[in-house]
Amino acid sequence: MLSDIITPDLFAAALRMATPLALAAIGGTICERSGVVNIALEGIMLIGAFFGTATVLATGSPWLGVLVAVLAGVAISAVHAVASVNLRTDQVVSGTAINLLALGLTGFLMELWYGHPGTTQPIPTLQPVFGFGAMGDGFLGEVWRWINGVFLSHTPLVYAAIFIAIGTHWAMYHTKWGLRLRALGEHPRAVDTAGVSVARGRWVAVLMSGALGGLAGANLSIEQVGVFQEGFTNGRGFIALAANIFGRWTPIGSYLASLLFGFADALQIKLQPFRDVIDLPPEFFLMVPYVVTVVVLAGVIGRAVGPAQVGVPYEKG
Amino acid sequence: MSESREVVPTQRAWMSVVQKIGTPIISTVLAIAVGSFIIWISGYDPAEAFAALFKGAFGGPRQTGETILRSTPLILAGLAVGYGFRAGLFNIGAEGQLMMGGLLVAWLGVQMAGLSSVVTIPTLLVAAALAGAAWAFIPAILKARIGAHEVITTMMFSHIARYIVAWLTAGPIKAPGQIPQTVNLTESAQIPRIQSLFSEGALEALPFLNLGRAHLGILIAIAAAVGVWLVLRYTTLGYENRAVGLSPWAAETAGISVQWTTVKALCISGALAGLAGGIEVMGLQHRIFDQFSAGVGFTGIAVALLAKNHPIGIIAAALLFGALSAGSGTMQLEAGVSQKIILIIQALVIFFVAAEGIVNWFIRKRQKEAASSAE
């Protein structure tokens, strides 16, 4: 049985499932590092997924869908930026409003454009980048089967997420932008005193998190599921925030934490057919990602400390 | 500037009331205006849509009853979220605590069949509150002891509750038949409808008493609102709750245990949400099924924010959202506008109430200008 569970496609699925979480989590990392809490990621993903899917339905082009998903994410996050940076509203409340707005707006447009609630027509999805077949046999063939299965079987955004994690991590610790971003969340007054605009820095960070949230939505709809379904983000935006915390507010940390959640999700799906061996109702498997999130937050690894000024609106003195 | 300093105290008190009620009213009007705009650019007639909505919410005694019916759990969910907010906690997972309250009542109510309703109903209400409090307990402890953010943990517990209800109603406590749901409560475990209090003759003579599905749970909800108001205003418990909400640091310095207050606040919040679920089962559904709460816990957030967490204001805010919810069906039928517009309006209300910052920003700016000109 174990050899039926521990297969290349289990780990491939983990990478796949981790991708939307990781993209959103890195968005959360950038946003929180700048001092703005973004619990709107759930709604941003939903908006991105919806407008991405609608674009593919209208044009037939998955890549155009990805682009529109990103733009939609940026647009909706601009609302969060206005609220939290300029109007200094409570950022958690503003995020909640956006989550609710996303749920309402996507449902409303769904009925307006497609005449029914629920799920859209299937769309053409982005295909795996490589298409290598089996090679050789014996031990080397087996090694190739694993490498090909786990790492070379993916769609473009799965790889994009890895590059984004590495790229933003590097930028965060090796560029002027990164230094300023980290300072914005720790000591905005210092950034201001140095003559750099706090508002502008936070705006850029919020919009970047919107772009990544939109991309996460695109991955979910245009790469994974192949449809848009009302509310199908199913708490992923919140799990992504937990991944950001578990990853200690760093992009690579966020990616690795997402990988853990992705693996938990992949494993529960993999285990479901073995219900006669593991005698548990299907709902128990479906609960796994949420339970793992709580357990992780419960601080198996100790107390995590975020940026000092996160969630605090900055008032220019 | 100098004029405003000479305002007499009564006038100032009046101004503060206007300021308190002003923002929610302006926010609601703005939200409905933007909602109308969305309806209009979608090719519908906003006037027709809102006329149909009003008809569905207040067009007759039955419709008014429906508004009362929908407002009942919203008052309790709003109180749940509002009580947490007053302690600086955001119980975004009220939905999950509500489901657990409903679940325990649906099961226990059936077990208690045969007992008098004088015993059954109070027991079930307590059970519902306890179930909700229990479901908030772990997030509360995690928040107090290690600072795990309650927004994430209560949300996760909400998803877990959803699957627990799905599992139990599909198997262990499923009623015979195809549909995954529990057995109906016996009459002794049900909260009676308001109209059942009156005789046939009285209902015919006074047709406005014919309130359809509205039940006496509304009285429990209003009593809870008054109770929470009294607790917040006159008890040590309420004082500590507010103190921690205003400044945990100052509260700690004054000798209040922030951790213990946090745990109590989230559990009381959970208890109120659980009560909402229990009353929904006892008064309306009489059983529980998968997805029996269509987002009441989340609407509770909008209710609390619109009322600025004031328990009495929450009754009014819940009536507004209850009316929107009750009328939305008629609106969809008669004007063709999707009910989802209600969610959009809710989001806009939250947004505009929160963006009170706009108003404050202007005030601060003017004060600053006045100060600099005075120098």
XYZ file of C-alpha atoms in Angstrom:
692
model
C 0.000 0.000 0.000
C 2.829 2.363 0.874
C 4.258 2.047 -2.628
C 0.828 3.027 -3.954
C 0.873 6.203 -1.873
C 4.507 7.290 -2.076
C 4.618 7.877 -5.811
C 6.049 10.664 -7.983
C 2.579 12.104 -8.527
C 2.077 12.564 -4.761
C 5.026 14.951 -4.676
C 4.059 16.493 -7.985
C 0.601 17.147 -6.537
C 2.192 18.711 -3.455
C 4.091 21.165 -5.674
C 0.904 21.869 -7.625
C -1.257 22.396 -4.534
C 1.425 24.580 -2.952
C 1.513 26.971 -5.901
C -1.618 29.108 -5.308
C -0.846 29.191 -1.581
C 2.770 30.172 -2.205
C 1.929 32.940 -4.667
C -0.629 34.422 -2.279
C 1.673 33.897 0.720
C 4.533 35.751 -0.966
C 2.037 38.525 -1.740
C 1.162 38.549 1.951
C 4.843 38.644 2.880
C 5.558 41.681 0.708
C 2.447 43.463 1.946
C 3.030 42.780 5.631
C 6.718 43.653 5.374
C 5.606 47.095 4.224
C 3.406 47.388 7.309
C 0.019 46.599 5.744
C -2.006 43.529 6.750
C -3.685 41.917 3.773
C -6.445 39.503 4.752
C -8.080 40.376 1.416
C -5.924 37.758 -0.357
C -8.849 35.329 -0.333
C -10.999 37.824 -2.226
C -8.177 38.939 -4.511
C -7.626 35.313 -5.558
C -11.330 34.907 -6.232
C -11.497 38.097 -8.311
C -8.380 37.085 -10.266
C -9.743 33.607 -10.898
C -13.097 34.949 -12.061
C -11.859 37.618 -14.455
C -9.138 35.278 -15.711
C -11.697 32.586 -16.464
C -14.084 35.085 -18.050
C -11.283 36.280 -20.342
C -10.426 32.750 -21.409
C -14.112 32.054 -22.047
C -14.329 35.178 -24.221
C -11.038 34.915 -26.104
C -9.954 31.299 -25.811
C -6.472 32.410 -24.763
C -5.255 31.102 -21.391
C -2.293 33.492 -21.323
C -4.535 36.491 -21.845
C -6.586 35.123 -18.964
C -3.507 35.048 -16.726
C -2.734 38.646 -17.647
C -6.266 39.821 -16.889
C -6.290 37.864 -13.606
C -3.151 39.727 -12.515
C -4.581 43.082 -13.565
C -7.859 42.358 -11.769
C -5.885 41.471 -8.638
C -3.975 44.747 -8.880
C -7.197 46.714 -9.406
C -9.008 45.278 -6.389
C -5.928 45.626 -4.191
C -5.828 49.333 -5.098
C -9.038 49.630 -3.087
C -7.226 48.116 -0.119
C -4.317 50.510 -0.673
C -6.554 53.584 -0.701
C -8.318 52.395 2.442
C -5.295 51.359 4.465
C -2.641 53.807 3.288
C -4.550 56.991 2.480
C -7.680 56.738 4.613
C -5.963 54.864 7.444
C -8.925 52.572 8.007
C -8.585 49.393 10.018
C -6.756 47.117 7.570
C -8.397 43.919 8.740
C -11.841 45.482 8.296
C -10.973 46.781 4.844
C -9.713 43.320 3.918
C -12.955 41.756 5.143
C -14.964 44.188 3.016
C -12.938 43.189 -0.045
C -13.413 39.475 0.664
C -17.163 39.969 0.895
C -17.161 42.207 -2.177
C -15.283 39.551 -4.141
C -17.793 36.893 -3.157
C -20.729 39.133 -4.100
C -19.264 40.610 -7.269
C -18.099 37.314 -8.785
C -21.475 35.718 -7.956
C -23.375 38.678 -9.354
C -21.372 38.816 -12.596
C -21.568 35.052 -12.938
C -25.361 35.236 -13.052
C -25.329 38.391 -15.200
C -22.926 37.071 -17.833
C -23.583 33.343 -17.818
C -27.169 33.271 -16.591
C -26.644 30.824 -13.737
C -24.893 30.586 -10.381
C -22.297 27.959 -9.477
C -19.704 26.879 -12.019
C -18.649 28.224 -15.423
C -18.161 26.234 -18.596
C -14.780 24.475 -18.719
C -11.972 26.515 -20.237
C -8.801 25.543 -22.125
C -6.077 25.370 -19.488
C -2.346 26.028 -19.565
C -0.527 22.820 -20.449
C 2.632 21.333 -18.886
C 5.787 23.030 -20.122
C 7.688 19.817 -20.863
C 6.338 16.565 -22.181
C 9.067 14.030 -21.596
C 8.140 10.379 -21.767
C 9.619 7.369 -20.020
C 13.310 6.814 -20.623
C 15.363 3.698 -20.107
C 14.596 0.968 -17.623
C 16.012 -0.493 -14.465
C 17.388 1.790 -11.769
C 18.154 4.740 -14.052
C 14.686 4.509 -15.596
C 13.188 4.630 -12.121
C 15.286 7.676 -11.190
C 14.179 9.406 -14.388
C 10.548 8.476 -13.659
C 10.815 10.282 -10.319
C 12.634 13.354 -11.652
C 10.295 13.662 -14.593
C 7.201 12.993 -12.510
C 7.978 15.257 -9.584
C 9.777 18.169 -11.232
C 9.228 18.164 -14.984
C 5.491 17.539 -15.245
C 4.250 20.991 -14.351
C 2.353 23.860 -15.880
C 4.093 27.257 -16.286
C 2.848 29.035 -13.174
C 4.149 26.254 -10.908
C 7.660 27.107 -12.093
C 6.873 30.821 -12.041
C 6.025 30.553 -8.336
C 9.443 29.032 -7.592
C 11.241 31.763 -9.528
C 9.105 34.439 -7.855
C 9.957 33.029 -4.419
C 13.677 33.053 -5.121
C 13.589 36.383 -6.954
C 11.635 38.299 -4.330
C 13.691 36.749 -1.550
C 16.859 37.950 -3.216
C 15.371 41.380 -3.897
C 14.162 41.703 -0.333
C 17.655 41.280 1.089
C 19.909 42.610 -1.680
C 18.272 45.650 -3.245
C 17.430 49.174 -2.191
C 13.754 48.334 -2.691
C 14.062 45.396 -0.299
C 15.812 47.415 2.368
C 13.182 50.112 2.191
C 10.368 47.565 2.184
C 11.637 45.962 5.382
C 12.185 49.367 6.983
C 8.601 50.391 6.099
C 7.214 47.677 8.316
C 9.713 48.072 11.139
C 10.270 51.787 11.375
C 8.347 53.883 8.840
C 9.397 57.101 10.578
C 13.017 56.360 9.652
C 12.045 55.809 6.016
C 10.145 59.069 6.046
C 13.056 60.916 7.631
C 15.340 59.588 4.911
C 13.111 61.420 2.446
C 11.375 58.348 1.019
C 7.574 58.346 0.786
C 5.994 55.813 3.154
C 2.658 56.035 1.351
C 4.233 55.310 -2.027
C 6.284 52.394 -0.703
C 3.215 50.823 0.880
C 1.106 51.412 -2.235
C 3.644 49.546 -4.371
C 3.734 46.675 -1.866
C -0.067 46.364 -1.706
C -0.338 46.390 -5.519
C 2.378 43.734 -5.782
C 0.458 41.536 -3.358
C -2.624 42.124 -5.520
C -0.733 40.999 -8.622
C 0.475 37.846 -6.847
C -3.000 37.155 -5.447
C -4.433 37.506 -8.954
C -1.756 35.151 -10.275
C -2.674 32.667 -7.551
C -6.295 32.879 -8.727
C -5.160 32.314 -12.322
C -3.202 29.249 -11.261
C -6.259 27.861 -9.492
C -8.699 28.413 -12.358
C -6.652 28.445 -15.570
C -4.081 25.802 -14.614
C -5.626 23.525 -12.016
C -9.399 23.324 -12.064
C -10.202 24.569 -15.561
C -13.389 26.350 -14.462
C -14.414 29.129 -12.124
C -16.606 28.068 -9.250
C -18.211 30.447 -6.757
C -16.197 30.606 -3.534
C -13.782 27.898 -4.680
C -10.793 29.538 -3.017
C -12.218 27.887 0.104
C -10.080 29.645 2.696
C -6.811 29.379 0.734
C -6.164 33.100 1.199
C -6.195 32.596 4.967
C -4.055 29.473 4.784
C -1.596 31.521 2.687
C -1.396 34.090 5.480
C -0.613 31.300 7.909
C 2.090 30.094 5.504
C 3.542 33.590 5.489
C 3.698 33.568 9.290
C 5.148 30.047 9.389
C 7.674 31.174 6.792
C 8.683 34.001 9.126
C 7.713 36.768 6.678
C 10.234 35.714 4.035
C 9.420 34.711 0.433
C 11.364 31.434 0.434
C 10.025 30.640 3.894
C 6.504 31.295 2.608
C 7.121 28.987 -0.326
C 8.418 26.163 1.859
C 5.550 26.551 4.329
C 3.111 26.445 1.416
C 4.821 23.279 0.286
C 4.006 21.737 3.666
C 0.332 22.696 3.317
C 0.384 21.533 -0.307
C 1.789 18.192 0.756
C -0.896 17.791 3.441
C -3.543 18.489 0.807
C -1.961 16.152 -1.744
C -1.668 13.407 0.860
C -5.305 13.637 1.934
C -6.428 13.367 -1.693
C -4.072 10.442 -2.248
C -5.356 8.663 0.865
C -9.042 8.994 0.047
C -9.255 5.893 -2.178
C -7.750 3.810 0.645
C -10.787 4.241 2.813
C -11.158 0.512 3.370
C -7.690 0.479 4.939
C -7.932 3.798 6.789
C -11.472 3.674 8.052
C -12.338 7.371 8.220
C -15.167 9.407 6.675
C -14.145 11.546 3.656
C -14.845 14.759 5.576
C -11.941 13.951 7.901
C -9.563 14.001 4.947
C -11.002 17.272 3.695
C -10.412 18.844 7.113
C -6.691 18.099 7.016
C -5.421 21.368 5.459
C -7.367 23.452 7.984
C -6.264 21.366 10.953
C -2.635 21.479 9.805
C -2.903 25.263 9.523
C -4.108 25.581 13.119
C -1.453 23.182 14.375
C 1.254 25.119 12.568
C -0.040 28.416 13.922
C -0.222 26.912 17.380
C 3.502 27.347 17.210
C 5.060 23.942 16.879
C 8.070 26.050 16.082
C 7.609 28.659 18.763
C 6.314 32.153 18.718
C 6.696 34.021 15.442
C 7.259 37.746 15.523
C 6.099 39.881 12.616
C 7.156 43.322 11.457
C 6.894 45.789 14.338
C 4.558 48.271 12.660
C 2.345 45.861 10.717
C -1.272 46.990 10.712
C -0.451 50.446 12.037
C -1.364 53.303 9.699
C 1.456 55.781 9.277
C 0.739 59.387 10.019
C 3.169 61.848 8.536
C 4.392 64.002 11.417
C -12.160 77.163 15.917
C -13.004 79.634 18.673
C -16.712 79.211 17.969
C -16.627 75.468 18.453
C -15.064 75.904 21.890
C -18.089 77.839 23.078
C -20.603 75.107 22.259
C -22.750 74.425 25.308
C -22.466 70.910 26.775
C -25.988 69.726 25.843
C -25.403 70.820 22.308
C -22.107 68.953 22.316
C -23.778 65.790 23.609
C -26.339 66.106 20.834
C -23.555 66.563 18.293
C -21.855 63.388 19.469
C -25.089 61.411 19.018
C -25.464 62.827 15.518
C -21.855 61.945 14.803
C -22.386 58.400 16.090
C -25.518 57.747 14.047
C -24.446 59.937 11.139
C -21.657 57.742 9.795
C -23.711 54.524 9.696
C -26.624 56.283 7.989
C -24.422 58.002 5.424
C -22.567 54.731 4.859
C -25.797 52.838 4.250
C -27.077 55.492 1.849
C -23.766 55.512 -0.033
C -23.708 51.711 -0.204
C -27.240 51.587 -1.586
C -26.355 54.333 -4.075
C -23.335 52.416 -5.357
C -25.436 49.233 -5.373
C -28.050 51.049 -7.482
C -25.336 52.143 -9.873
C -24.165 48.548 -10.263
C -27.756 47.444 -10.874
C -28.163 50.233 -13.441
C -24.992 49.514 -15.435
C -25.983 45.847 -15.424
C -29.038 46.881 -17.436
C -31.723 46.722 -14.738
C -33.911 49.416 -13.249
C -32.692 50.241 -9.710
C -36.011 51.846 -8.738
C -37.899 48.728 -9.761
C -35.358 46.538 -7.972
C -35.533 48.386 -4.669
C -39.323 48.697 -4.874
C -39.502 44.917 -5.234
C -37.008 44.518 -2.393
C -39.066 46.763 -0.136
C -42.222 44.880 -1.041
C -40.516 41.607 -0.159
C -39.300 42.962 3.167
C -42.278 45.002 4.406
C -45.078 44.555 1.829
C -47.381 42.808 4.302
C -47.421 41.114 7.704
C -45.997 37.888 6.274
C -43.155 39.824 4.626
C -42.478 41.813 7.798
C -42.403 38.494 9.603
C -39.765 37.283 7.155
C -37.659 40.362 7.940
C -37.967 39.649 11.674
C -37.106 36.019 10.999
C -33.927 36.894 9.098
C -32.932 39.567 11.632
C -33.093 37.187 14.611
C -29.834 35.261 14.040
C -28.208 38.419 12.667
C -28.701 40.240 15.981
C -26.952 37.428 17.824
C -24.197 37.036 15.226
C -23.694 40.801 15.265
C -23.463 40.762 19.066
C -20.937 37.933 18.841
C -18.660 39.820 16.469
C -19.259 43.139 18.252
C -18.419 41.756 21.704
C -15.129 40.467 20.342
C -14.365 43.777 18.652
C -14.885 45.582 21.960
C -11.987 43.527 23.321
C -9.933 44.171 20.199
C -10.591 40.673 18.828
C -11.918 39.887 15.362
C -14.047 36.752 15.538
C -14.283 36.218 11.781
C -15.244 32.584 12.407
C -18.614 33.239 14.071
C -20.061 31.116 11.264
C -18.335 28.009 12.635
C -19.437 28.596 16.237
C -22.950 29.181 14.946
C -22.925 25.830 13.149
C -21.683 24.016 16.239
C -24.459 25.619 18.309
C -27.022 24.496 15.755
C -25.487 21.031 15.563
C -25.612 20.364 19.304
C -29.189 21.640 19.534
C -30.319 19.507 16.590
C -28.885 16.410 18.245
C -29.734 17.126 21.906
C -33.225 18.344 21.031
C -34.065 14.956 19.534
C -32.639 13.158 22.589
C -34.874 15.240 24.849
C -38.086 14.365 23.019
C -40.875 13.718 25.493
C -39.675 16.224 28.071
C -41.632 19.386 28.730
C -40.681 22.440 26.698
C -40.181 24.333 29.970
C -37.146 22.101 30.539
C -36.157 21.484 26.944
C -35.989 25.006 25.537
C -33.795 26.583 28.261
C -31.522 23.529 28.246
C -31.105 23.722 24.501
C -30.362 27.448 24.614
C -27.627 26.865 27.192
C -26.294 23.957 25.150
C -26.134 26.102 22.023
C -24.192 28.812 23.839
C -21.813 26.264 25.364
C -21.175 24.619 21.991
C -20.336 27.985 20.441
C -18.096 28.921 23.353
C -16.326 25.570 23.165
C -15.671 26.032 19.453
C -14.103 29.432 20.175
C -12.076 28.091 23.106
C -9.056 26.695 21.232
C -8.580 29.828 19.081
C -8.999 31.842 22.296
C -6.295 29.907 24.134
C -3.986 30.056 21.118
C -4.489 33.803 20.908
C -3.927 34.387 24.621
C -0.972 32.053 25.088
C 1.002 32.334 21.841
C -0.621 35.186 19.998
C -1.835 33.024 17.058
C -3.966 35.415 15.038
C -7.650 34.773 15.741
C -8.628 35.831 12.224
C -6.831 32.810 10.802
C -7.600 30.295 13.553
C -11.330 31.043 13.876
C -11.600 30.966 10.072
C -9.938 27.543 9.986
C -12.270 26.319 12.755
C -15.154 27.544 10.657
C -14.093 25.316 7.761
C -13.562 22.395 10.145
C -17.071 22.914 11.603
C -18.508 22.821 8.094
C -16.977 19.395 7.491
C -18.054 18.104 10.916
C -21.661 19.055 10.161
C -21.370 17.484 6.707
C -19.963 14.289 8.184
C -22.482 13.907 11.027
C -25.536 14.744 8.930
C -24.424 12.349 6.203
C -23.843 9.448 8.576
C -23.882 9.156 12.363
C -26.943 11.333 13.091
C -28.608 11.236 9.684
C -32.361 10.948 9.482
C -33.758 8.092 7.363
C -34.083 9.032 3.693
C -31.953 10.397 0.880
C -31.234 13.902 2.189
C -28.300 14.396 4.569
C -30.083 16.006 7.525
C -31.128 15.195 11.084
C -34.533 14.131 12.386
C -36.925 17.024 13.022
C -37.181 18.350 16.571
C -40.373 17.506 18.395
C -42.664 20.412 19.139
C -41.489 20.638 22.749
C -38.026 21.553 21.513
C -39.203 24.162 19.000
C -39.404 27.884 19.626
C -43.025 28.761 18.750
C -43.987 31.134 15.973
C -45.254 34.528 17.048
C -48.606 34.022 15.359
C -49.149 30.768 17.254
C -49.653 32.861 20.400
C -52.899 34.267 19.014
C -56.213 32.573 18.374
C -57.652 32.194 14.867
C -60.160 34.921 15.674
C -57.531 37.362 16.827
C -55.476 36.770 13.682
C -58.507 37.426 11.510
C -59.421 40.569 13.413
C -55.851 41.850 13.496
C -54.247 40.604 10.282
C -50.960 42.385 11.019
C -50.275 39.748 13.670
C -50.032 37.164 10.909
C -46.238 37.272 10.915
C -45.652 34.078 8.981
C -42.493 32.220 9.955
C -41.230 34.801 12.503
C -40.685 33.160 15.877
C -40.158 34.184 19.488
C -36.410 33.852 19.105
C -36.455 37.546 18.243
C -37.272 38.267 21.906
C -34.322 36.165 23.037
C -32.094 38.032 20.596
C -33.282 41.432 21.812
C -32.878 40.331 25.427
C -29.338 39.213 24.605
C -28.601 42.627 23.092
C -29.832 44.406 26.202
C -27.895 41.932 28.337
C -24.647 42.546 26.452
C -25.223 46.286 26.701
C -25.672 46.039 30.488
C -22.633 43.792 30.853
C -20.423 46.144 28.850
C -21.636 49.206 30.670
C -22.095 48.157 34.280
C -20.041 45.075 35.084
C -16.369 44.453 35.813
C -16.375 41.832 33.075
C -17.534 44.403 30.546
C -15.184 47.051 31.847
C -12.185 44.745 31.518
C -13.354 43.745 28.059
C -13.472 47.368 26.921
C -10.216 48.264 28.660
C -8.322 45.485 26.879
C -9.920 46.542 23.595
C -8.880 50.161 23.998
C -5.330 49.493 25.151
C -4.067 46.072 26.219
C -0.916 47.660 27.598
C -2.762 50.128 29.797
C -5.144 47.377 30.927
C -2.248 45.121 31.907
C -0.656 47.987 33.819
C -3.928 48.546 35.649
C -3.828 44.937 36.819
C -6.228 43.387 34.309
C -5.116 40.025 32.926
C -5.113 40.557 29.178
C -4.763 36.839 28.494
C -7.689 35.809 30.654
C -9.844 38.664 29.325
C -9.018 37.580 25.758
C -10.106 34.020 26.478
C -13.345 35.176 28.115
C -14.115 37.627 25.324
C -13.706 35.104 22.505
C -15.666 32.444 24.388
C -18.550 34.835 25.122
C -18.435 35.875 21.484
C -18.591 32.219 20.519
C -21.459 31.623 22.942
C -23.518 34.371 21.300
C -22.799 32.934 17.856
C -23.690 29.447 19.101
C -26.968 30.836 20.424
C -27.679 32.251 16.964
C -27.256 28.784 15.458
C -29.294 27.083 18.171
C -32.183 29.507 17.795
C -32.085 29.138 14.019
C -32.529 25.390 14.470
C -35.161 25.634 17.220
C -37.197 28.411 15.634
C -36.908 27.897 11.891
C -35.163 24.811 10.504
C -36.036 22.315 13.288
C -33.128 20.158 12.078
C -29.621 20.648 10.797
C -28.259 19.896 7.375
C -25.102 20.584 5.406
C -24.625 24.328 4.836
C -27.608 25.262 6.953
C -26.177 28.676 7.704
C -25.833 30.684 4.522
C -23.233 33.129 5.761
C -25.091 34.506 8.794
C -21.830 34.619 10.738
C -20.222 36.739 8.029
C -23.179 39.094 7.769
C -22.777 39.465 11.536
C -19.479 41.224 10.821
C -21.258 43.824 8.696
C -23.957 44.182 11.360
C -21.429 44.806 14.142
C -19.372 47.256 12.124
C -22.407 49.212 10.961
C -23.572 49.491 14.571
C -20.047 50.408 15.675
C -20.293 47.442 18.046
C -23.032 49.053 20.110
C -25.448 46.306 21.273
C -28.583 48.396 20.793
C -27.360 49.689 17.444
C -26.799 46.058 16.464
C -30.558 45.437 16.695
C -31.168 48.229 14.175
C -28.334 47.124 11.880
C -29.568 43.526 11.988
C -33.055 44.678 10.999
C -31.564 46.492 7.995
C -29.638 43.446 6.800
C -32.549 41.189 7.700
C -34.794 43.304 5.481
C -32.270 43.245 2.633
C -32.063 39.485 2.928
C -35.843 39.002 3.186
C -36.541 41.278 0.215
C -33.781 39.980 -2.044
C -35.814 36.975 -3.182
C -38.689 39.160 -4.377
C -36.167 41.447 -6.045
C -34.688 38.558 -8.003
C -38.136 37.260 -8.987
C -39.719 40.561 -9.975
C -36.814 42.727 -11.152
C -34.456 39.958 -12.263
C -31.532 41.303 -10.223
C -29.345 38.609 -8.663
C -29.582 38.299 -4.871
C -25.784 38.527 -4.819
C -26.161 42.297 -4.989
C -26.975 42.108 -1.258
C -23.479 40.769 -0.552
C -22.023 43.646 -2.552
C -24.088 46.167 -0.583
C -22.931 44.560 2.682
C -19.310 44.862 1.593
C -19.827 48.489 0.631
C -21.453 49.270 3.979
C -18.450 47.798 5.821
C -16.136 49.726 3.582
C -17.845 53.075 4.014
C -18.209 52.680 7.773
C -14.526 51.786 8.034
C -13.592 54.660 5.754
C -14.799 57.021 8.430
C -11.129 57.873 8.103
C -12.174 60.185 5.277
C -14.164 62.293 7.710
C -11.494 62.173 10.406
C -8.815 63.033 7.884
C -10.651 66.230 6.931
C -11.170 67.148 10.578
C -7.511 66.619 11.411
C -6.422 68.583 8.376
C -8.632 71.503 9.288
C -7.481 71.409 12.893
C -3.879 71.402 11.730
C -4.529 74.333 9.387
C -6.298 76.194 12.159
C -3.431 75.488 14.539
C -0.796 76.687 12.096
C -2.761 79.864 11.281
C -3.150 80.554 15.007
C 0.619 80.539 15.393
